[in-house]
Coordinates of N, CA and C in Angstrom, one line a residue:
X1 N -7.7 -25.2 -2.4 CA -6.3 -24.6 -2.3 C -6.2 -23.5 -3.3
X2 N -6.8 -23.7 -4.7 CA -6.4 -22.7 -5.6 C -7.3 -21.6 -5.2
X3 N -8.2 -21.7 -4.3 CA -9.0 -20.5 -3.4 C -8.1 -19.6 -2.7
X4 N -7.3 -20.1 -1.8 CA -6.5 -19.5 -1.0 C -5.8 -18.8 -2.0
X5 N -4.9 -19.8 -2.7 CA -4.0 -18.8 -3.6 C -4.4 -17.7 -4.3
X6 N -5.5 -17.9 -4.7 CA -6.3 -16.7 -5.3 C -6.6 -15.3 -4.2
X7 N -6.8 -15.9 -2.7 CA -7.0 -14.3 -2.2 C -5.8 -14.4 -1.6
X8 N -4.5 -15.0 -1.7 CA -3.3 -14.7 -0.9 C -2.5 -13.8 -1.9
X9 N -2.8 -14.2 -3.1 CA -2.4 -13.0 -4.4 C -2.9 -11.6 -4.4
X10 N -4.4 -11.8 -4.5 CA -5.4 -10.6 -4.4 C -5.0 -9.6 -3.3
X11 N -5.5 -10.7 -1.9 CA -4.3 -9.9 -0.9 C -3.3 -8.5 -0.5
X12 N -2.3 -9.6 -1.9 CA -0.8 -9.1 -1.8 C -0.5 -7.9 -2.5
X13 N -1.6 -8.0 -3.6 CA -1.7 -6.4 -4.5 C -2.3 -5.6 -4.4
X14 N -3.5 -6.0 -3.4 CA -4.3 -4.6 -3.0 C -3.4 -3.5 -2.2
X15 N -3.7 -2.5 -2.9 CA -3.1 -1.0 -2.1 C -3.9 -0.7 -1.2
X16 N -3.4 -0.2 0.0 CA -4.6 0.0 1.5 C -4.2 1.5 0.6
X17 N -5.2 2.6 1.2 CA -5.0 3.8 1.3 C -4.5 4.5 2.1
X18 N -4.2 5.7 2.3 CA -3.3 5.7 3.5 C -4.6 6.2 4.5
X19 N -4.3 6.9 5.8 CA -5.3 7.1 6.4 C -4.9 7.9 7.8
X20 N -5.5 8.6 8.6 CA -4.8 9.5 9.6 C -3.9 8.5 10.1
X21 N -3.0 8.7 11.0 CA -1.8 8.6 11.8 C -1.8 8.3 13.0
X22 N -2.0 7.4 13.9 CA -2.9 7.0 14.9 C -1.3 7.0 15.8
X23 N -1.3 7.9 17.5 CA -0.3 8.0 18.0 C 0.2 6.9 18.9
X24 N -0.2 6.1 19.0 CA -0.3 4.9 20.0 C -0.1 3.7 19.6
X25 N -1.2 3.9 18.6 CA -1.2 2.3 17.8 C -0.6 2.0 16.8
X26 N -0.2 1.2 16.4 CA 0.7 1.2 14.7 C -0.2 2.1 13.5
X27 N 0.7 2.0 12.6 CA -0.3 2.6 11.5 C -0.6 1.6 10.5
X28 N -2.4 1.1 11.1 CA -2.7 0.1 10.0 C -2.5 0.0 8.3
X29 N -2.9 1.9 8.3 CA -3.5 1.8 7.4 C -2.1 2.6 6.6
X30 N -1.3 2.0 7.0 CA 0.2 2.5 5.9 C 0.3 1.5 4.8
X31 N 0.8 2.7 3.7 CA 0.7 2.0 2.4 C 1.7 1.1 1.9
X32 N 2.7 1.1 3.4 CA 3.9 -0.1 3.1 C 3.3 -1.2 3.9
X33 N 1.9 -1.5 3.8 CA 1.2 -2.3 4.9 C 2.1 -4.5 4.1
X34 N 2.4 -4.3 2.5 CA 2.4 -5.6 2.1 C 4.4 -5.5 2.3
X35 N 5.0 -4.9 2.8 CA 6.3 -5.0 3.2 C 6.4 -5.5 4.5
X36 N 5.8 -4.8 5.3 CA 5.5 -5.5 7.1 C 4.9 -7.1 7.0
X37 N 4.0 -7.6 5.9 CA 4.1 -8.6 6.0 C 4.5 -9.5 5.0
X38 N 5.6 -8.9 4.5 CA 6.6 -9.7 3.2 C 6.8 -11.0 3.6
X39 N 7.7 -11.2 4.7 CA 7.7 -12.9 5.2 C 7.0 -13.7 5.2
X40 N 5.9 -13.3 6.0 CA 4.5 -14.3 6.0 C 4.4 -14.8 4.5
X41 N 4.2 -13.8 3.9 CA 3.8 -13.7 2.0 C 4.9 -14.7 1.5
X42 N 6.2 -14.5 1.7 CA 6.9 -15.3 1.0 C 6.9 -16.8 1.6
X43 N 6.7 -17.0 2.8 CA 6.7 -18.4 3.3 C 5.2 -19.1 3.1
X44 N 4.2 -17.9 2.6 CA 2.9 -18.9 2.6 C 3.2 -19.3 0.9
X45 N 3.5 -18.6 -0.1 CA 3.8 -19.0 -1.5 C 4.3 -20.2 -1.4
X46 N 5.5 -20.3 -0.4 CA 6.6 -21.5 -0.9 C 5.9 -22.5 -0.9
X47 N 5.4 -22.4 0.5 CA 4.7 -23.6 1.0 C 3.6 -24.5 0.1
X48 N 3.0 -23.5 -0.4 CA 2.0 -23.4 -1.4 C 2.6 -24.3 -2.4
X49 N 3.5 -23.5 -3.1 CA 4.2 -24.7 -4.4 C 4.8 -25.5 -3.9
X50 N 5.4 -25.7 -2.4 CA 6.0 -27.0 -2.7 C 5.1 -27.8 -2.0
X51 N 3.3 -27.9 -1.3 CA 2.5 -28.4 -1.6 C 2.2 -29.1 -3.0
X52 N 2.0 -27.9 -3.5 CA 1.1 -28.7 -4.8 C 1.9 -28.9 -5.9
X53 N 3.3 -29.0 -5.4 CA 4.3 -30.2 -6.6 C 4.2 -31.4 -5.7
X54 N 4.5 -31.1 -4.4 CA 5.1 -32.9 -3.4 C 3.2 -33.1 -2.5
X55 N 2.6 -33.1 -2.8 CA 1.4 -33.2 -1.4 C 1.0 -34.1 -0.8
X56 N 2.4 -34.2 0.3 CA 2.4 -35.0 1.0 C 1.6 -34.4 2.5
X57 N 1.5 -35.3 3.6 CA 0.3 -34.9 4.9 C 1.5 -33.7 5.4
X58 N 3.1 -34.1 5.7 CA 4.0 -32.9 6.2 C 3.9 -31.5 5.1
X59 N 3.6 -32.0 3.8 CA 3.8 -30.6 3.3 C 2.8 -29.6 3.2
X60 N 1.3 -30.4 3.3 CA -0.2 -30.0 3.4 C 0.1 -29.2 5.0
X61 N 0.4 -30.1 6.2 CA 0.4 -28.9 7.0 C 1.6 -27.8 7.8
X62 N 2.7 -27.9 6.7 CA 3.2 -27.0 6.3 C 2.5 -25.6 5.9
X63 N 1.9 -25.9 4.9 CA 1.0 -25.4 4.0 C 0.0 -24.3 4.9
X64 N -0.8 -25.2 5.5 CA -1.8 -24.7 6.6 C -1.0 -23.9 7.7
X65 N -0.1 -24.4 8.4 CA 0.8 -23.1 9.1 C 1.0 -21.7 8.8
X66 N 1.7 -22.1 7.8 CA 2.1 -21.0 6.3 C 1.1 -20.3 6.4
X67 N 0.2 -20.3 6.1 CA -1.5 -19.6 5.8 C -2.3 -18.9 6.8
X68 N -1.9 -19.9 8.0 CA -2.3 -19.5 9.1 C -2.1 -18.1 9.6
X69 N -0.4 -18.2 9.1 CA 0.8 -16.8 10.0 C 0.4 -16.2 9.2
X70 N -0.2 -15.8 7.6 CA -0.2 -14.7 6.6 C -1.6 -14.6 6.9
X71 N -2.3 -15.3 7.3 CA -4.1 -14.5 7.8 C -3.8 -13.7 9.0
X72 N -3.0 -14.3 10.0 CA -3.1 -13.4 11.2 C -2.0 -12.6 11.1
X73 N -1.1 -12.1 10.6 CA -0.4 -11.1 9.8 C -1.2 -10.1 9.2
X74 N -2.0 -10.4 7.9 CA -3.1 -9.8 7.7 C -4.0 -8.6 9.2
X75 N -4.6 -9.9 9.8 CA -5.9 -9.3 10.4 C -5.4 -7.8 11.2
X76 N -4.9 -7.5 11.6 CA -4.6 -6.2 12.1 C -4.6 -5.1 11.2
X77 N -4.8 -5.3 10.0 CA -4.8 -4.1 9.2 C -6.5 -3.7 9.1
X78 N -7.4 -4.7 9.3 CA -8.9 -4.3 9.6 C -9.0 -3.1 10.3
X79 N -8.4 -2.8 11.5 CA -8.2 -1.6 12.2 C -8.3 -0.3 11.6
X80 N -8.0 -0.4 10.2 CA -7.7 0.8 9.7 C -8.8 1.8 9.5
X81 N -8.7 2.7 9.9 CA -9.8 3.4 10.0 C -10.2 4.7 8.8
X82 N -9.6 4.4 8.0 CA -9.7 5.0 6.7 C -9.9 4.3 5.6
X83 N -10.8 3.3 5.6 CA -11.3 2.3 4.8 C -12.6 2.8 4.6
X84 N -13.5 2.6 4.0 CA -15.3 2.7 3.7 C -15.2 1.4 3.9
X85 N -16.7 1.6 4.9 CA -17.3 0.5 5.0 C -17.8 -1.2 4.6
X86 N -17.3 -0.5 2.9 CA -17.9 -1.7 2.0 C -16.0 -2.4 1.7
X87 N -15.0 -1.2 1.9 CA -14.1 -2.3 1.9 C -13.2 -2.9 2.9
X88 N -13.9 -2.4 4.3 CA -13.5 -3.2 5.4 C -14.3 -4.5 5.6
X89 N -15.4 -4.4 4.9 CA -16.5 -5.8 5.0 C -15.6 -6.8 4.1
X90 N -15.1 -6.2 2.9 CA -14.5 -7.2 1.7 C -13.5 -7.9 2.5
X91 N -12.8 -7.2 3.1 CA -11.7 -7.7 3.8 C -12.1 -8.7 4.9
X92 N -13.1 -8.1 5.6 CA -12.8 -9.1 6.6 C -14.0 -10.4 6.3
X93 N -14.5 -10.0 5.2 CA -15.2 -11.3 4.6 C -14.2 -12.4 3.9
X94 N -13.2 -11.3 3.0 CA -11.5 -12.5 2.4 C -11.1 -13.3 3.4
X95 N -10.8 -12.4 4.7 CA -10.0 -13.5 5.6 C -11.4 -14.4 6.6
X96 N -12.4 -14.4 6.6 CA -13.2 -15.2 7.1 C -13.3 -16.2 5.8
X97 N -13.2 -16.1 4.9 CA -13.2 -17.2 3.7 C -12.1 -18.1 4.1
X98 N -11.0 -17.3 3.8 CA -9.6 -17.7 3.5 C -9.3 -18.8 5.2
X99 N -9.5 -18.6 6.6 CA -9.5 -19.3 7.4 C -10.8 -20.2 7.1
X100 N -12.0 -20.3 6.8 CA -12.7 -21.6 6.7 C -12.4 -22.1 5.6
X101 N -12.1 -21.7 4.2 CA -11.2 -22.7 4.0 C -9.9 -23.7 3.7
X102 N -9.1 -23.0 5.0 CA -8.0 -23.5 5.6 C -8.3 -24.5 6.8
X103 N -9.5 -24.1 7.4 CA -10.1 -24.8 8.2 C -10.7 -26.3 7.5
X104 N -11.2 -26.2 6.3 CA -11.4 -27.0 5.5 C -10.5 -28.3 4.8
X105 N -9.2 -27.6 4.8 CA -8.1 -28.3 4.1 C -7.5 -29.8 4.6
X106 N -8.0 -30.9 4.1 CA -7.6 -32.3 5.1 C -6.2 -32.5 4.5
X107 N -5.6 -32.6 5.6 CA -4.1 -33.3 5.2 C -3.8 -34.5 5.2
X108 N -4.7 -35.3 4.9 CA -4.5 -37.2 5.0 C -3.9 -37.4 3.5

């Protein structure tokens, strides 16, 4: 769990760069990218600490919900097409972590 929290933070303060202006599709690679998913962010935190004050099985997959919506929130900014190579891999290596281990997480 203090895994997740660690790249749900990391996450939250990386700056994307900005990057051309794509007419059709959203703009991944906009640098208000951690406002668009402010909610997610604030509901995966809560969840998070009131996990690991009460950790009970309802608050654990609370927890895993929570995490779930802020990974797939996340994944669409991969798109962005003004990233280097080495930090589209970072990325989509974070969130291939961060879902196995959420995949990982037993709520008994």
């Amino acid at each position: 769990m203090k895994k997740l929290l660690l790249i749900m933070m990391i996450l939250s303060f990386v700056g994307l760069g900005s990057c051309k202006k794509e007419e059709k599709e959203p703009d991944y690679c906009s640098t208000a990218w951690a406002t668009q998913i402010q909610d997610e962010l604030n509901t995966a935190i809560g969840a998070a600490i009131t996990y690991s004050t009460n950790p009970t099985t309802a608050n654990c997959n609370s927890y895993k919900t929570a995490m779930q919506a802020y990974i797939d929130a996340l994944k669409p900014f991969s798109k962005c097409t003004g990233w280097t190579a080495e930090d589209k891999a970072d990325f989509d290596e974070s969130l291939a972590d961060a879902e196995d281990e959420l995949a990982n997480t037993n709520c008994q």
